[in-house]
PDB file of C-alpha atoms in Angstrom:
ATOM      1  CA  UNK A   1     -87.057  39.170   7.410  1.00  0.00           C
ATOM      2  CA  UNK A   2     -86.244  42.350   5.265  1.00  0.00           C
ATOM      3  CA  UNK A   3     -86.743  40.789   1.636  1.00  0.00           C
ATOM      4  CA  UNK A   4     -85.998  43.020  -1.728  1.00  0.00           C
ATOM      5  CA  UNK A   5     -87.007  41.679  -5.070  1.00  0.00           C
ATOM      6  CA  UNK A   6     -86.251  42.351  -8.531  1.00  0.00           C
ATOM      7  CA  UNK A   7     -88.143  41.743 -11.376  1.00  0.00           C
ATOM      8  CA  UNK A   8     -87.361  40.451 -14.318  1.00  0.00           C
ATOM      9  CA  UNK A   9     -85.123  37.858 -13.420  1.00  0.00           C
ATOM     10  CA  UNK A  10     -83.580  38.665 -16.926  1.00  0.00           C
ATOM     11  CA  UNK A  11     -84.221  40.090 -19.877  1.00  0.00           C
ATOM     12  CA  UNK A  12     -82.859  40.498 -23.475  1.00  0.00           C
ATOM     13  CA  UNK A  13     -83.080  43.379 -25.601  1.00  0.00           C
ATOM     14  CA  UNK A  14     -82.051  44.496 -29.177  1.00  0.00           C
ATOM     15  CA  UNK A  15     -79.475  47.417 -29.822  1.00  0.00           C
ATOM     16  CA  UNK A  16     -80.962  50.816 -29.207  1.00  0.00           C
ATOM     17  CA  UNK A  17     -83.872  49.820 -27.274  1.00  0.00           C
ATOM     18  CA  UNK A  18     -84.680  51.338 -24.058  1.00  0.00           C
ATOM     19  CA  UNK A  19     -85.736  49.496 -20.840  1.00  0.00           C
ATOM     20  CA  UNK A  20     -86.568  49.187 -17.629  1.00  0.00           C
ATOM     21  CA  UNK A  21     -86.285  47.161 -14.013  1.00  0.00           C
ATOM     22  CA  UNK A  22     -88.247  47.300 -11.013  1.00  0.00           C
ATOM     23  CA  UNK A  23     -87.116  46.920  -7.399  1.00  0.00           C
ATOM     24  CA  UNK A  24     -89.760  46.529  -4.652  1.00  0.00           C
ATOM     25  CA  UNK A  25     -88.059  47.062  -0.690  1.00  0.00           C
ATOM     26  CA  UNK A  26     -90.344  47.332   2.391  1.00  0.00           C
ATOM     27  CA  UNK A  27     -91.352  50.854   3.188  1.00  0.00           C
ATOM     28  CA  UNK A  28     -90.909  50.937   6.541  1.00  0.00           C
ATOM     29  CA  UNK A  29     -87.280  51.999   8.281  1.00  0.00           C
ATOM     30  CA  UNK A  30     -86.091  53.091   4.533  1.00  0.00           C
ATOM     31  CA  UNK A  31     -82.422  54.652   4.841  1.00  0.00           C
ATOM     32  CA  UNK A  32     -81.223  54.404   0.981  1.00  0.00           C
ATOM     33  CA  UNK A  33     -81.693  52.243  -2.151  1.00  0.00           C
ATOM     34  CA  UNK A  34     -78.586  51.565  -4.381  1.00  0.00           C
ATOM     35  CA  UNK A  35     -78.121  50.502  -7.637  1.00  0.00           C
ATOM     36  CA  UNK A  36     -75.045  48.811  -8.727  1.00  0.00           C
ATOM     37  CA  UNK A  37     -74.102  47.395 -12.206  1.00  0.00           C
ATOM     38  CA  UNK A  38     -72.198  44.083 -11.731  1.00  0.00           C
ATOM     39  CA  UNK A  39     -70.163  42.590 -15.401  1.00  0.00           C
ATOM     40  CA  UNK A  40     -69.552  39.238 -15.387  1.00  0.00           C
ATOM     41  CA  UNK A  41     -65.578  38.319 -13.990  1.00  0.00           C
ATOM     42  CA  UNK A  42     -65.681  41.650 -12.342  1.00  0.00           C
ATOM     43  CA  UNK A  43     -66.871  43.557  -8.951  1.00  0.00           C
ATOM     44  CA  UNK A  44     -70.039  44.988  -8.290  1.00  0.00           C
ATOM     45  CA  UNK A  45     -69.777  48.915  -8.952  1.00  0.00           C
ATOM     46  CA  UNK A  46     -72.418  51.544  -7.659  1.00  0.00           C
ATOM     47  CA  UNK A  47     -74.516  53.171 -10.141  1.00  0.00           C
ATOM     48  CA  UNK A  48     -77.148  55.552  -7.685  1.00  0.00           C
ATOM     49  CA  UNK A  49     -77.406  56.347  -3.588  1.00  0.00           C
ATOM     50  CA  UNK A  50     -81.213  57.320  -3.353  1.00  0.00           C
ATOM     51  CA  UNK A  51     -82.235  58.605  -0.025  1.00  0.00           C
ATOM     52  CA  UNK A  52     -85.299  61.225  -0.597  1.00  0.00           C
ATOM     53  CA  UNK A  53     -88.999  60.047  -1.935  1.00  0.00           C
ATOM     54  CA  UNK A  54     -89.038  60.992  -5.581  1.00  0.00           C
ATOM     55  CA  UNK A  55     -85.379  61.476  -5.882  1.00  0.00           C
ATOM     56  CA  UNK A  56     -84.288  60.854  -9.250  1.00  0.00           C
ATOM     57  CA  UNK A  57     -80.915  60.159 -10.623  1.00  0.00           C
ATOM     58  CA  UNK A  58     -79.120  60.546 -13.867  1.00  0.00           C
ATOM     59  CA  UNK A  59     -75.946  58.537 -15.469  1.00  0.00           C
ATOM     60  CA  UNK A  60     -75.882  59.053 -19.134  1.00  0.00           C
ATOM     61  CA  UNK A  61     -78.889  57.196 -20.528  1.00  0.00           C
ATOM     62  CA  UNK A  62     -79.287  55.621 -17.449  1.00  0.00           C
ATOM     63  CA  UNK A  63     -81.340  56.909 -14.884  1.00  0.00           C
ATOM     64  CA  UNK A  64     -83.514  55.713 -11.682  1.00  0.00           C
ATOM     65  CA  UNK A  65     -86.689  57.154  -9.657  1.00  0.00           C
ATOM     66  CA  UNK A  66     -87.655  56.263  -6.586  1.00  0.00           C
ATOM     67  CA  UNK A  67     -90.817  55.571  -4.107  1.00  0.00           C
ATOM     68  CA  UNK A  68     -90.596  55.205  -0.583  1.00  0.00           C
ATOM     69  CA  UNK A  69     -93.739  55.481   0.322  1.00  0.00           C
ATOM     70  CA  UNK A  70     -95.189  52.248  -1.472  1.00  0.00           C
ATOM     71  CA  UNK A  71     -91.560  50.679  -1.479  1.00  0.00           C
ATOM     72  CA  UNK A  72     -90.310  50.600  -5.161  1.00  0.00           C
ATOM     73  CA  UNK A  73     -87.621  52.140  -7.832  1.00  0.00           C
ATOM     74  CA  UNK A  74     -87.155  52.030 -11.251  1.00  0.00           C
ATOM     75  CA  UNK A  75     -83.789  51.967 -13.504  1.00  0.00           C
ATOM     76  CA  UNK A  76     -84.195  53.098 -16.911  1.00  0.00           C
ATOM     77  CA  UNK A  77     -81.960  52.306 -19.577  1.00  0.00           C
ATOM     78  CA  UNK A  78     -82.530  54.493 -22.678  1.00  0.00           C
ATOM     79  CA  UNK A  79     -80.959  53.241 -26.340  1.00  0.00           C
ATOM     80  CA  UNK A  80     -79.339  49.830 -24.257  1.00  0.00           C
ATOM     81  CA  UNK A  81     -75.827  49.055 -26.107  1.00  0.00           C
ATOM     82  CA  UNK A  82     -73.923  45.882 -25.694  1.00  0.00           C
ATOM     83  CA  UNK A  83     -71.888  47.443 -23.406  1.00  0.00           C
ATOM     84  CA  UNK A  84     -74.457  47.375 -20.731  1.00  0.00           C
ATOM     85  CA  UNK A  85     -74.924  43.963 -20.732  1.00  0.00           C
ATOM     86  CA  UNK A  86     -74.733  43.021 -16.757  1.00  0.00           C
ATOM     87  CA  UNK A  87     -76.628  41.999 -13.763  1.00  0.00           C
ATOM     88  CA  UNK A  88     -78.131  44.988 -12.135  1.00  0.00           C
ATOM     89  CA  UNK A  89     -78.403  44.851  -8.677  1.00  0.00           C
ATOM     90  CA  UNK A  90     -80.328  46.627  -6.309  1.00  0.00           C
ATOM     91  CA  UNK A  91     -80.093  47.113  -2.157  1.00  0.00           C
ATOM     92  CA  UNK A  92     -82.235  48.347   0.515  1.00  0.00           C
ATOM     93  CA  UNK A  93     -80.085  50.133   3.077  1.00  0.00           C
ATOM     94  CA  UNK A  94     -81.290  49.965   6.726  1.00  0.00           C
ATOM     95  CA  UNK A  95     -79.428  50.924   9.676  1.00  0.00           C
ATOM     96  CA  UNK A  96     -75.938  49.698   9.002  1.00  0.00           C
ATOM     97  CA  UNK A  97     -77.080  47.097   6.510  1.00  0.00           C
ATOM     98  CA  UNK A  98     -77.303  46.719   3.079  1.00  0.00           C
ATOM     99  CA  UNK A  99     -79.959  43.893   1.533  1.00  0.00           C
ATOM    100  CA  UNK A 100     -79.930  42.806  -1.969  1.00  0.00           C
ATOM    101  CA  UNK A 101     -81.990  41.936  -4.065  1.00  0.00           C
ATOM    102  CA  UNK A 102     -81.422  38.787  -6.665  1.00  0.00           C
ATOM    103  CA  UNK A 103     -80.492  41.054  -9.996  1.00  0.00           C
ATOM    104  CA  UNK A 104     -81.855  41.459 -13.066  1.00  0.00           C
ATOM    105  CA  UNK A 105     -79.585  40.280 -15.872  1.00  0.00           C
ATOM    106  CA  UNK A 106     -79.502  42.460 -18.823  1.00  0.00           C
ATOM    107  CA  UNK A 107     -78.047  41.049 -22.342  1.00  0.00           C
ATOM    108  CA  UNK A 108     -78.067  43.487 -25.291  1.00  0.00           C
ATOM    109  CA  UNK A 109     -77.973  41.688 -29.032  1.00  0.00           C
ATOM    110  CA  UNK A 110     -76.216  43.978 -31.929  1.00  0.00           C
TER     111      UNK A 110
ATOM    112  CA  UNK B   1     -54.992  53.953  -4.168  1.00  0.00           C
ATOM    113  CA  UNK B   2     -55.350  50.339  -4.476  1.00  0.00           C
ATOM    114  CA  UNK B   3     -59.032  50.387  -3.533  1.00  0.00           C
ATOM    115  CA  UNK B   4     -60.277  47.497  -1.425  1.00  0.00           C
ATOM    116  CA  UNK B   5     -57.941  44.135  -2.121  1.00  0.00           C
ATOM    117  CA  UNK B   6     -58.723  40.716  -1.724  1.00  0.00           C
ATOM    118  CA  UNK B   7     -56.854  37.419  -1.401  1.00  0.00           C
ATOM    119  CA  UNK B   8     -56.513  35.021  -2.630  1.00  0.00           C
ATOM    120  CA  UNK B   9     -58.790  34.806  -5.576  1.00  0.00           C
ATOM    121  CA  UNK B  10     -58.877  30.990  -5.657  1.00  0.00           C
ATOM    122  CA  UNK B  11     -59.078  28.634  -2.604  1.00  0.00           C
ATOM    123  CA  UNK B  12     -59.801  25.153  -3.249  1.00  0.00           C
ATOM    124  CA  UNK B  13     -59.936  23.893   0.941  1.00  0.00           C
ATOM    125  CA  UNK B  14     -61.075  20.178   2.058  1.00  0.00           C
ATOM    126  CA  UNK B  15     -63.818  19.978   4.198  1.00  0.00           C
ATOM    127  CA  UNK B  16     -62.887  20.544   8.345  1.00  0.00           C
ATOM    128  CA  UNK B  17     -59.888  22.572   7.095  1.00  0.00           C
ATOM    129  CA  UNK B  18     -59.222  26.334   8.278  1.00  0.00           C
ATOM    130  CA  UNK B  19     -58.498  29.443   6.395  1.00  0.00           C
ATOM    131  CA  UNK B  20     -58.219  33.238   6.178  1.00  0.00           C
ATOM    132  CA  UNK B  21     -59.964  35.462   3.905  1.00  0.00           C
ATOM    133  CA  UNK B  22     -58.182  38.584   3.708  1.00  0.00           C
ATOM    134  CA  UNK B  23     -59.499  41.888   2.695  1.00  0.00           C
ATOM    135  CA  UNK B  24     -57.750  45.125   2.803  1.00  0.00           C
ATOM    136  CA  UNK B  25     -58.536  48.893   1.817  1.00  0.00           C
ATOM    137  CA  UNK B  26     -56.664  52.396   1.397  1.00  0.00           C
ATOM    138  CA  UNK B  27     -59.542  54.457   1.865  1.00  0.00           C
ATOM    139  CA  UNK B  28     -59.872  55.474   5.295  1.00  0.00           C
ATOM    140  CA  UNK B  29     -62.978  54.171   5.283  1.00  0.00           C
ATOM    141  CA  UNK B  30     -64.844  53.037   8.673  1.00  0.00           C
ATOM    142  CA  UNK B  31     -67.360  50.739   7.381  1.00  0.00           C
ATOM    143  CA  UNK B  32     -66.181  47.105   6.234  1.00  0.00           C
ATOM    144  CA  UNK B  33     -68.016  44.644   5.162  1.00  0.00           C
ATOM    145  CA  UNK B  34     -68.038  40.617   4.019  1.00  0.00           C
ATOM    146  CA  UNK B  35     -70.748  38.993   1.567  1.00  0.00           C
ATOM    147  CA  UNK B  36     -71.176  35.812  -0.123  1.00  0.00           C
ATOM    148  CA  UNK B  37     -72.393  35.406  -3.680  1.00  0.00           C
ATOM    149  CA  UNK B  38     -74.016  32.023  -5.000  1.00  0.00           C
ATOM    150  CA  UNK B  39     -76.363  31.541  -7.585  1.00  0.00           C
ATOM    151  CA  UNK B  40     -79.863  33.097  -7.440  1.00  0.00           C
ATOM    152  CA  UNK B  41     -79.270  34.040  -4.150  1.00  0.00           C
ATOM    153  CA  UNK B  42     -77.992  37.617  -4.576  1.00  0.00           C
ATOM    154  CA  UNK B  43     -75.651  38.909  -2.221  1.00  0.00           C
ATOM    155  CA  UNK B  44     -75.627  37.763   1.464  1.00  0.00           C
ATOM    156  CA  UNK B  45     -74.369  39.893   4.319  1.00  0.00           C
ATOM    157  CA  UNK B  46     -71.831  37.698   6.488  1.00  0.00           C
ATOM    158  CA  UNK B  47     -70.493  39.937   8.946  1.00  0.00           C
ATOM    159  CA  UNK B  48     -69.789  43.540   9.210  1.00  0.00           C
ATOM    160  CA  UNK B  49     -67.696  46.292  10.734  1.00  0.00           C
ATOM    161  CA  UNK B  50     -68.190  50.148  11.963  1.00  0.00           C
ATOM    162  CA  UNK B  51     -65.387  50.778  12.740  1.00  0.00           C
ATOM    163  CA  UNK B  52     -61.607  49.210  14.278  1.00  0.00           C
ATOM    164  CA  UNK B  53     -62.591  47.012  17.335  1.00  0.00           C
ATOM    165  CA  UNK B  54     -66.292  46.995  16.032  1.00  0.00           C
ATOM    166  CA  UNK B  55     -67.833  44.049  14.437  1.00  0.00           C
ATOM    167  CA  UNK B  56     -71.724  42.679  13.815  1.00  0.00           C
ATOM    168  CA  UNK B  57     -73.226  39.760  12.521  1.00  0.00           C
ATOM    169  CA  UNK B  58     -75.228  39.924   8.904  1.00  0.00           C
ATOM    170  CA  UNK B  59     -77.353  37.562   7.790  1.00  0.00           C
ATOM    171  CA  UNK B  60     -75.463  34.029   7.436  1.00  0.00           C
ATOM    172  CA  UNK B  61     -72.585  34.541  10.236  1.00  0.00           C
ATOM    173  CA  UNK B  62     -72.796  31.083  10.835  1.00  0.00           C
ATOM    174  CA  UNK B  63     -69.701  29.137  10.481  1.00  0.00           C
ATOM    175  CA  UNK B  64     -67.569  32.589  10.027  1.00  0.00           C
ATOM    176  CA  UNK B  65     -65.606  34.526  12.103  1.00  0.00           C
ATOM    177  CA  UNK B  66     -64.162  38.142  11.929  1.00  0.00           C
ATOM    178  CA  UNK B  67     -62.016  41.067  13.244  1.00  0.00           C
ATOM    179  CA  UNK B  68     -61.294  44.530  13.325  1.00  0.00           C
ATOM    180  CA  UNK B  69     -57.824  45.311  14.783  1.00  0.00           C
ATOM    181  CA  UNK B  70     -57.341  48.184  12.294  1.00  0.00           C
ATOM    182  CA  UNK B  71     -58.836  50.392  10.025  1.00  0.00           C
ATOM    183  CA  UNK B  72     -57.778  49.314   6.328  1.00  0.00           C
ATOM    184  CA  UNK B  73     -57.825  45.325   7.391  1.00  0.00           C
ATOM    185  CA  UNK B  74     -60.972  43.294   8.042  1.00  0.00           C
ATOM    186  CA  UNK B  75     -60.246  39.398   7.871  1.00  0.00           C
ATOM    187  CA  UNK B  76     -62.632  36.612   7.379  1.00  0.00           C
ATOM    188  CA  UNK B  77     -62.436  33.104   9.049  1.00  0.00           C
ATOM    189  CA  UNK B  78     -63.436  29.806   8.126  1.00  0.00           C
ATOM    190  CA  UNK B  79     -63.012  27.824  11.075  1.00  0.00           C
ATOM    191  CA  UNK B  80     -64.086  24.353  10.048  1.00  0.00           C
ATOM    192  CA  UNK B  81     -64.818  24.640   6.110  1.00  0.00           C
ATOM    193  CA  UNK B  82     -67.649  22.717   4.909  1.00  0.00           C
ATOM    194  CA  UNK B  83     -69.239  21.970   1.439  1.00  0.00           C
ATOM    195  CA  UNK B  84     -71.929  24.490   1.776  1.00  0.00           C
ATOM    196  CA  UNK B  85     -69.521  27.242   2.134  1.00  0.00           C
ATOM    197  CA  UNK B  86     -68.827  27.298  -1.412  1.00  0.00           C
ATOM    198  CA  UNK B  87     -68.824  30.269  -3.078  1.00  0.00           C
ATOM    199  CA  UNK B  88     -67.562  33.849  -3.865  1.00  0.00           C
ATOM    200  CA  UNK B  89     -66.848  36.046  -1.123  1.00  0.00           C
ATOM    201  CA  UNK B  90     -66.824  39.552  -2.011  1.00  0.00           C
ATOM    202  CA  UNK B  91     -65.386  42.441   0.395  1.00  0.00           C
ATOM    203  CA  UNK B  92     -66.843  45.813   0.563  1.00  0.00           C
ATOM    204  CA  UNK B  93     -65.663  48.780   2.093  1.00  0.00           C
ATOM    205  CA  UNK B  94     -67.581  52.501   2.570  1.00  0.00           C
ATOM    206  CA  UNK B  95     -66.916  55.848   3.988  1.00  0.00           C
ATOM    207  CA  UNK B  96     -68.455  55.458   7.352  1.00  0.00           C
ATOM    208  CA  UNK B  97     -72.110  53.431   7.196  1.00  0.00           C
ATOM    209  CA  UNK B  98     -73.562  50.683   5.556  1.00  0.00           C
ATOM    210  CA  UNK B  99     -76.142  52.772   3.803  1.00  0.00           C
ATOM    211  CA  UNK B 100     -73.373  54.742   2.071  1.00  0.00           C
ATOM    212  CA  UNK B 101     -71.967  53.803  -1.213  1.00  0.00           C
ATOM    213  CA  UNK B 102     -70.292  50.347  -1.136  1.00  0.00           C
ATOM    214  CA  UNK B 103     -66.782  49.123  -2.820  1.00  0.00           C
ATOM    215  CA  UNK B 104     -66.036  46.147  -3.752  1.00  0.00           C
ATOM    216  CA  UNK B 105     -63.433  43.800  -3.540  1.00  0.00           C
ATOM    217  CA  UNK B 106     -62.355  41.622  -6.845  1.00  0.00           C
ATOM    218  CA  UNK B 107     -63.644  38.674  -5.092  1.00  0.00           C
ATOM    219  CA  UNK B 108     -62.401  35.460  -3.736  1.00  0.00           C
ATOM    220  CA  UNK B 109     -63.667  32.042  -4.937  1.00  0.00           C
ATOM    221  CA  UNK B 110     -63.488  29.290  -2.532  1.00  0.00           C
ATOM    222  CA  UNK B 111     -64.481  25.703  -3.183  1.00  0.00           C
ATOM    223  CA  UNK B 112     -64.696  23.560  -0.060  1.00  0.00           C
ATOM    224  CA  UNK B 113     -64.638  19.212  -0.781  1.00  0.00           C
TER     225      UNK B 113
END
């Protein structure tokens, strides 16, 4: 059983702080790792595609690395704003599958 | 384009009835996809297509049937709803595998008595 966790479960910051979530996927038979930002009421959208060890992608002030070797990736949020307040998922592609993880909810105070 | 449609958005069904989940998308895109959504389970692969004519089983196919006699439509059945089928079904489409960028659907929330 493929299993992708996230970690935290949640986490609440203040305005203007920067942060950070961790995704651990099994190394082996690694394809691609998304990211996807999911609001409340509304459809998960993609964020990143990672394919490549040590790829590293850029949105703004958010960003994510990635590890295939030792199965993990990062999204960064620099300065968080209310606006990106959501559950951030992520998903370990294999073959013609995608698995996801549980999401790490993200509420930013004013 | 429209993007990948869903209806309805709200099913309340009694338990042993039928129904159809549809799902549409103007994309041209090969790869379709159903999930279900409950709490702090993430999202669950149901079933999946490759293409038209071409479908797979994900990881909770039980109870759940599916088709592919075009391109843009992918369908979900519920043959015999029960209780534990409640929850949000989300469609996703992609350009031609399931490792490629997914889009989702608005959603569809069913709630089986």
């Amino acid at each position: 059983i493929l299993n992708v966790e996230q970690s935290p479960q949640s986490l609440h910051v203040q305005e203007g702080d920067s942060t950070n979530f961790t995704c651990s996927f099994p190394s082996s038979n690694f394809y691609a790792l998304h990211w996807y930002r999911w609001e409340t009421a509304k459809s998960p959208e993609a964020l990143f595609v990672m394919t490549l060890n040590g790829d590293e992608k850029k949105k703004g002030r958010i960003s994510a690395t990635l590890n295939t070797k030792e199965g993990y990736s990062y999204l960064y949020i620099k300065g968080s704003q209310p606006e990106d307040s959501a559950t951030y998922l992520c998903a370990f592609g294999n073959t013609d599958k995608l698995i996801f993880g549980t999401g790490t909810r993200l509420q930013v105070f004013p | 384009n429209a993007g990948v449609t869903q209806t309805p958005k709200f099913q309340v069904l009694k338990t042993g009835q039928s129904m159809t989940l549809q799902c549409a998308q103007d994309m041209n895109h090969e790869y379709m996809s159903w999930y279900r959504q409950d709490p702090g389970m993430g999202l669950r692969l149901i079933h999946y297509s490759v293409g038209a004519g071409i479908t797979d089983q994900g990881e909770v196919p039980n109870g759940y049937n599916v088709s592919r006699s075009t391109t843009e439509d992918f369908p979900l059945r519920l043959l015999s709803a029960a209780p534990s089928q409640t929850s949000v079904y989300f469609c996703a489409s992609s350009y031609s595998r399931g490792t490629d960028t997914q889009y989702f659907g608005p959603g569809t929330r069913l709630t089986v008595l």
